[in-house]
Tab-separated table of C-alpha atoms in Angstrom:
chain	number	residue	atom	x	y	z
T	745	MET	CA	6.348	-3.579	-22.190
T	746	TYR	CA	7.983	-3.567	-18.733
T	747	ASN	CA	9.632	-7.065	-18.209
T	748	ILE	CA	11.164	-8.348	-14.650
T	749	ASN	CA	13.879	-10.357	-14.093
T	750	LEU	CA	15.034	-12.067	-11.234
T	751	LYS	CA	19.426	-11.741	-12.228
T	752	THR	CA	22.575	-12.185	-10.144
T	753	ASP	CA	25.065	-10.263	-11.146
T	754	ASN	CA	28.343	-12.410	-11.538
T	755	SER	CA	30.918	-10.087	-10.071
T	756	ASN	CA	30.134	-10.963	-6.801
T	757	GLY	CA	27.563	-13.399	-7.177
T	758	LEU	CA	25.225	-11.135	-5.801
T	759	GLU	CA	20.559	-11.357	-6.770
T	760	TYR	CA	18.623	-9.113	-8.166
T	761	ILE	CA	15.464	-7.710	-9.535
T	762	GLU	CA	16.106	-6.203	-12.919
T	763	ILE	CA	12.987	-3.810	-14.002
T	764	GLU	CA	12.788	-3.015	-18.303
T	765	ASN	CA	11.753	-0.998	-21.011
T	766	SER	CA	13.917	-1.765	-23.520
T	767	SER	CA	12.076	0.757	-26.395
T	768	ILE	CA	11.651	3.702	-24.047
T	769	GLN	CA	15.870	3.042	-22.116
T	770	THR	CA	13.214	2.427	-18.669
T	771	SER	CA	15.531	0.025	-16.475
T	772	ALA	CA	16.335	-0.945	-12.904
T	773	LYS	CA	18.260	-2.959	-10.902
T	774	ILE	CA	16.488	-3.743	-6.788
T	775	TYR	CA	19.656	-5.899	-4.663
T	776	THR	CA	18.000	-8.488	-2.709
T	777	SER	CA	19.822	-9.121	-0.570
T	778	LEU	CA	21.089	-5.287	-0.228
T	779	GLY	CA	18.057	-4.540	1.716
T	780	ALA	CA	15.951	-3.969	-1.561
T	781	SER	CA	18.133	-0.901	-2.041
T	782	LEU	CA	18.055	0.201	-5.855
T	783	GLN	CA	21.004	-0.044	-7.499
T	784	ALA	CA	20.061	1.598	-11.391
T	785	LEU	CA	18.180	3.661	-12.075
T	786	THR	CA	17.862	4.814	-16.016
T	787	LEU	CA	14.274	7.134	-17.038
T	788	ASN	CA	14.108	7.671	-20.807
T	789	GLY	CA	17.566	7.447	-21.261
T	790	LYS	CA	18.955	9.054	-18.107
T	791	PRO	CA	21.462	7.665	-15.819
T	792	LEU	CA	20.388	9.096	-12.499
T	793	ILE	CA	21.181	6.296	-10.875
T	794	THR	CA	25.083	3.752	-11.159
T	795	SER	CA	27.570	2.410	-9.138
T	796	LEU	CA	29.720	3.780	-7.241
T	797	ASP	CA	32.247	1.521	-7.649
T	798	PRO	CA	34.920	1.054	-6.765
T	799	LEU	CA	33.837	2.745	-3.282
T	800	PRO	CA	32.100	-0.335	-1.535
T	801	TYR	CA	27.860	-0.675	-0.185
T	802	SER	CA	29.191	-1.162	3.430
T	803	ASP	CA	31.544	2.059	3.278
T	804	THR	CA	28.566	4.387	1.397
T	805	TYR	CA	25.259	2.809	2.417
T	806	ALA	CA	23.526	3.399	-1.915
T	807	SER	CA	20.041	3.796	-1.955
T	808	SER	CA	19.811	1.547	1.536
T	809	ILE	CA	16.483	2.548	3.473
T	810	LEU	CA	17.784	3.901	6.773
T	811	PHE	CA	15.255	2.052	9.542
T	812	PRO	CA	14.199	2.212	12.780
T	813	PHE	CA	16.913	5.659	12.035
T	814	ALA	CA	17.856	7.205	9.503
T	815	ASN	CA	21.529	9.197	9.847
T	816	ARG	CA	23.377	8.708	13.896
T	817	ILE	CA	23.077	7.533	17.112
T	818	ASP	CA	25.233	9.501	19.784
T	819	ASN	CA	27.207	6.125	20.966
T	820	GLY	CA	24.518	4.340	20.239
T	821	THR	CA	22.315	5.152	23.226
T	822	TYR	CA	18.913	6.197	23.474
T	823	THR	CA	16.770	6.641	26.121
T	824	PHE	CA	12.623	5.800	25.547
T	825	GLU	CA	9.663	4.674	27.993
T	826	ASP	CA	12.373	5.531	30.659
T	827	GLU	CA	14.576	2.642	29.358
T	828	THR	CA	17.850	2.828	28.431
T	829	PHE	CA	18.994	0.645	25.265
T	830	GLN	CA	21.962	0.362	23.279
T	831	PHE	CA	22.571	0.200	19.139
T	832	PRO	CA	25.475	-0.965	18.002
T	833	ILE	CA	28.266	0.605	17.385
T	834	ASN	CA	28.763	0.633	13.435
T	835	GLU	CA	30.275	3.512	12.810
T	836	PRO	CA	33.559	2.863	15.037
T	837	GLY	CA	34.772	6.291	14.100
T	838	ASN	CA	32.317	8.399	15.630
T	839	ASN	CA	31.914	5.384	17.824
T	840	ASN	CA	28.113	6.309	16.145
T	841	ALA	CA	25.157	4.144	15.560
T	842	LEU	CA	25.128	4.457	11.635
T	843	HIS	CA	21.533	3.701	9.944
T	844	GLY	CA	19.400	1.712	10.833
T	845	LEU	CA	18.998	-2.124	11.108
T	846	VAL	CA	17.487	-3.028	7.606
T	847	PHE	CA	20.056	-2.039	5.192
T	848	ASN	CA	21.494	-5.607	5.009
T	849	LYS	CA	19.068	-7.481	5.707
T	850	THR	CA	17.918	-9.856	2.721
T	851	PHE	CA	13.532	-9.098	1.490
T	852	LYS	CA	11.336	-11.312	0.109
T	853	ILE	CA	9.470	-11.503	-3.741
T	854	ILE	CA	5.625	-10.231	-2.485
T	855	GLU	CA	3.787	-9.685	-5.176
T	856	GLN	CA	5.360	-8.145	-9.528
T	857	VAL	CA	3.230	-6.739	-12.255
T	858	ALA	CA	3.837	-5.457	-15.162
T	859	ASP	CA	2.545	-3.552	-18.526
T	860	ASP	CA	3.057	-1.648	-21.698
T	861	ASN	CA	2.753	1.964	-18.921
T	862	GLN	CA	5.088	0.379	-15.752
T	863	ALA	CA	6.130	-2.561	-13.892
T	864	SER	CA	6.165	-2.500	-9.771
T	865	VAL	CA	7.668	-4.959	-7.510
T	866	LYS	CA	6.260	-5.490	-4.197
T	867	LEU	CA	9.262	-6.386	-1.351
T	868	GLU	CA	8.927	-7.673	1.819
T	869	TYR	CA	11.143	-7.651	5.712
T	870	LEU	CA	10.009	-9.581	8.631
T	871	GLU	CA	11.819	-9.634	11.409
T	872	LYS	CA	10.787	-11.828	14.385
T	873	ASN	CA	13.355	-11.071	16.804
T	874	GLU	CA	13.628	-9.032	18.981
T	875	SER	CA	17.531	-6.670	17.617
T	876	GLU	CA	20.197	-5.879	19.736
T	877	GLY	CA	19.053	-1.218	20.794
T	878	PHE	CA	16.154	-1.990	19.537
T	879	PRO	CA	13.696	-5.192	20.866
T	880	TYR	CA	11.030	-4.875	18.830
T	881	THR	CA	9.257	-7.169	15.856
T	882	PHE	CA	7.909	-5.308	12.518
T	883	ALA	CA	7.287	-5.855	9.323
T	884	ILE	CA	8.642	-3.631	5.808
T	885	GLN	CA	7.424	-3.431	2.969
T	886	LEU	CA	9.003	-1.640	0.032
T	887	GLU	CA	7.366	-1.507	-3.593
T	888	TYR	CA	9.072	0.309	-6.497
T	889	VAL	CA	6.526	1.408	-9.384
T	890	LEU	CA	8.655	2.558	-12.017
T	891	THR	CA	7.447	4.274	-15.808
T	892	ALA	CA	9.632	5.818	-18.369
T	893	THR	CA	9.758	9.073	-16.997
T	894	SER	CA	9.423	8.775	-12.610
T	895	LEU	CA	9.797	6.163	-10.395
T	896	ASP	CA	8.017	5.765	-7.073
T	897	LEU	CA	9.294	4.204	-3.525
T	898	ASN	CA	6.202	3.475	-1.098
T	899	VAL	CA	6.957	2.170	2.625
T	900	THR	CA	4.754	1.090	5.331
T	901	ILE	CA	6.102	0.251	8.505
T	902	LYS	CA	3.931	-2.144	10.785
T	903	ASN	CA	4.230	-2.468	14.573
T	904	THR	CA	4.345	-6.505	15.078
T	905	ASP	CA	4.864	-6.009	18.851
T	906	ASN	CA	3.083	-5.684	21.794
T	907	LYS	CA	5.378	-2.727	22.414
T	908	THR	CA	5.397	0.861	21.114
T	909	PHE	CA	9.107	1.465	19.397
T	910	PRO	CA	10.261	4.639	18.539
T	911	PHE	CA	11.886	5.342	14.691
T	912	THR	CA	12.270	8.164	12.002
T	913	LEU	CA	12.464	7.340	8.362
T	914	GLY	CA	15.228	7.746	4.906
T	915	TRP	CA	16.418	7.289	1.846
T	916	HIS	CA	19.840	7.148	0.472
T	917	PRO	CA	20.127	7.234	-2.886
T	918	TYR	CA	23.516	9.247	-4.453
T	919	PHE	CA	22.656	10.310	-7.664
T	920	GLU	CA	25.466	10.414	-11.280
T	921	SER	CA	26.537	13.829	-12.754
T	922	ALA	CA	28.355	14.216	-15.763
T	923	ASN	CA	29.541	17.693	-14.473
T	924	LEU	CA	28.516	18.113	-10.692
T	925	PHE	CA	30.553	21.398	-10.147
T	926	GLU	CA	27.341	23.182	-12.599
T	927	SER	CA	24.785	21.029	-10.849
T	928	THR	CA	22.386	22.540	-8.340
T	929	LEU	CA	19.443	21.681	-6.095
T	930	SER	CA	16.311	23.871	-5.013
T	931	PHE	CA	14.833	23.640	-1.904
T	932	ASP	CA	13.007	25.467	0.572
T	933	SER	CA	14.574	25.818	3.675
T	934	ASP	CA	15.850	28.471	5.912
T	935	LYS	CA	17.150	26.837	8.778
T	936	GLN	CA	19.652	24.440	8.579
T	937	LEU	CA	21.780	21.675	11.399
T	938	VAL	CA	24.886	22.624	12.784
T	939	LEU	CA	26.948	19.530	13.645
T	940	ASN	CA	29.532	18.446	15.953
T	941	GLU	CA	33.409	16.392	14.993
T	942	ARG	CA	31.479	13.399	15.090
T	943	CYS	CA	28.554	14.045	13.030
T	944	ILE	CA	25.976	14.729	15.875
T	945	THR	CA	23.172	18.040	15.731
T	946	THR	CA	23.847	20.914	18.416
T	947	GLY	CA	21.059	22.831	17.536
T	948	THR	CA	20.584	24.715	14.346
T	949	THR	CA	21.825	28.114	11.960
T	950	ASP	CA	19.651	29.652	9.740
T	951	ALA	CA	19.999	28.748	5.078
T	952	SER	CA	20.297	30.739	2.857
T	953	SER	CA	20.334	30.617	-0.850
T	954	THR	CA	18.569	27.337	-1.154
T	955	ASN	CA	16.860	27.986	-3.699
T	956	LEU	CA	19.729	27.426	-6.313
T	957	PHE	CA	22.260	25.698	-4.621
T	958	GLU	CA	25.576	25.329	-6.103
T	959	ILE	CA	27.641	21.748	-5.462
T	960	LYS	CA	30.351	22.953	-6.703
T	961	ASP	CA	33.797	20.959	-5.432
T	962	LYS	CA	32.743	21.492	-2.394
T	963	TYR	CA	31.947	18.679	0.520
T	964	LEU	CA	28.385	18.262	1.388
T	965	ASP	CA	27.302	16.237	4.880
T	966	ASP	CA	25.189	18.676	5.196
T	967	CYS	CA	21.077	18.373	6.449
T	968	PHE	CA	18.545	21.237	6.112
T	969	LEU	CA	14.082	21.463	7.707
T	970	LEU	CA	12.762	21.053	4.665
T	971	ASN	CA	9.451	23.520	4.485
T	972	HIS	CA	8.186	22.559	1.495
T	973	ASN	CA	8.796	18.246	0.563
T	974	ASP	CA	9.872	18.927	-2.985
T	975	ILE	CA	13.721	18.920	-3.884
T	976	THR	CA	14.567	19.923	-7.785
T	977	PHE	CA	17.728	18.670	-8.959
T	978	ASN	CA	18.726	19.984	-11.899
T	979	THR	CA	22.432	18.606	-14.145
T	980	PRO	CA	23.904	19.588	-17.472
T	981	GLU	CA	22.509	15.653	-18.206
T	982	TYR	CA	18.437	15.663	-16.603
T	983	SER	CA	16.686	17.186	-14.138
T	984	PHE	CA	13.977	16.505	-11.435
T	985	VAL	CA	12.219	17.012	-8.752
T	986	MET	CA	11.593	14.356	-5.024
T	987	SER	CA	9.074	14.735	-3.538
T	988	SER	CA	7.858	13.534	0.184
T	989	SER	CA	4.498	12.595	1.415
T	990	SER	CA	5.788	13.050	4.711
T	991	LYS	CA	4.375	15.360	7.306
T	992	GLU	CA	8.493	14.982	9.164
T	993	SER	CA	10.761	15.848	5.729
T	994	TYR	CA	14.220	16.604	6.410
T	995	LEU	CA	16.831	16.757	3.620
T	996	GLN	CA	21.061	15.759	4.035
T	997	ILE	CA	22.868	16.289	1.021
T	998	TYR	CA	26.996	14.212	0.732
T	999	THR	CA	29.638	14.675	-1.298
T	1000	PRO	CA	31.022	11.414	-1.553
T	1001	PRO	CA	35.105	10.075	-2.095
T	1002	LYS	CA	33.585	10.087	-5.857
T	1003	LYS	CA	33.267	13.493	-7.825
T	1004	THR	CA	30.439	11.941	-10.209
T	1005	HIS	CA	28.020	11.294	-7.725
T	1006	VAL	CA	25.839	13.408	-4.978
T	1007	ALA	CA	23.189	11.824	-2.018
T	1008	ILE	CA	20.646	14.069	-1.888
T	1009	GLU	CA	18.309	11.458	1.071
T	1010	PRO	CA	14.793	12.509	2.013
T	1011	THR	CA	14.913	11.454	5.848
T	1012	THR	CA	11.995	11.996	8.144
T	1013	GLY	CA	14.648	12.491	10.950
T	1014	VAL	CA	17.631	13.795	12.358
T	1015	SER	CA	21.286	12.857	13.303
T	1016	ASP	CA	20.421	11.741	16.711
T	1017	SER	CA	16.924	11.969	16.673
T	1018	PHE	CA	16.272	9.589	19.080
T	1019	ASN	CA	17.907	11.750	22.124
T	1020	ASN	CA	17.013	14.954	20.936
T	1021	ASN	CA	13.159	14.314	19.367
T	1022	MET	CA	13.698	15.844	16.309
T	1023	GLY	CA	10.801	13.971	13.781
T	1024	LEU	CA	10.923	11.281	15.981
T	1025	GLN	CA	8.005	9.715	16.134
T	1026	THR	CA	5.985	6.662	17.164
T	1027	LEU	CA	4.081	3.524	15.953
T	1028	LYS	CA	1.750	1.728	18.216
T	1029	PRO	CA	1.212	-2.091	18.495
T	1030	LYS	CA	-0.496	-3.548	15.284
T	1031	GLU	CA	-0.901	0.024	13.889
T	1032	THR	CA	1.372	0.551	10.346
T	1033	TYR	CA	3.190	3.716	8.590
T	1034	GLN	CA	3.532	5.157	5.188
T	1035	LEU	CA	5.197	6.548	2.979
T	1036	ASN	CA	5.318	7.932	-0.246
T	1037	TRP	CA	8.293	9.044	-2.605
T	1038	ASN	CA	8.632	10.535	-6.029
T	1039	ILE	CA	11.339	11.090	-8.802
T	1040	LYS	CA	9.984	12.840	-11.687
T	1041	LEU	CA	11.871	14.027	-14.768
T	1042	GLN	CA	11.469	17.151	-15.783
């Protein structure tokens, strides 16, 4: 039987939701005040998402939802419908706006269901005020659905404003491997972004060998244009397939200073999409956008 409990992390005082089925060693922890981010995930006794301590969340954005933009905006500035906007600069070293506006928001639980086969929790954040650089209101719902061998993350965005807004969407999970040197990714791509010294997209180049992409000891902060939405991650301990329902599909791979983890980030846009239009979408007033990300143990 799955159980859902609201708890407090004694190390930092933060509230989190624990979903657990101890009989099959499956569990998840979702931190409500860290943008409803998934800070721990174990499926069928296999730890997939674990702590990045001592690296702080403010640096890693671990498992954060990236909205209204994934990745970066050059100098935080963009033009939409003949008007120029300025996001706050939260990557001062590169003078960029980074990873959107909801990664540090507090979400409210609006629904939870648990039975013998699965558990689900739905959370919501309502932005009722115009934000700096993004003068629109919106609602975002995240639904986590956990089974013994899978996780679904269902995202629903609603434009509650009276104006159309631009957006991209992403997810920033890090996955643990006891041996990254022997871990590989497999995905279908023949194009990779070219980035400048400030991690801003300047073009694309040909990509190869993505059907067996070896992580080894590489420093990675690379983005690929996907031809197919399935991404396979193979480690000595486990393998999974990550899939996305999005028509616009990109993969960002990042290796943090903690060398036991790799970020495998599915996104609908890229660095500076608000200026280069790659993957950029718009949402009209009162309309909704829905996206599913799925992780399935193999």
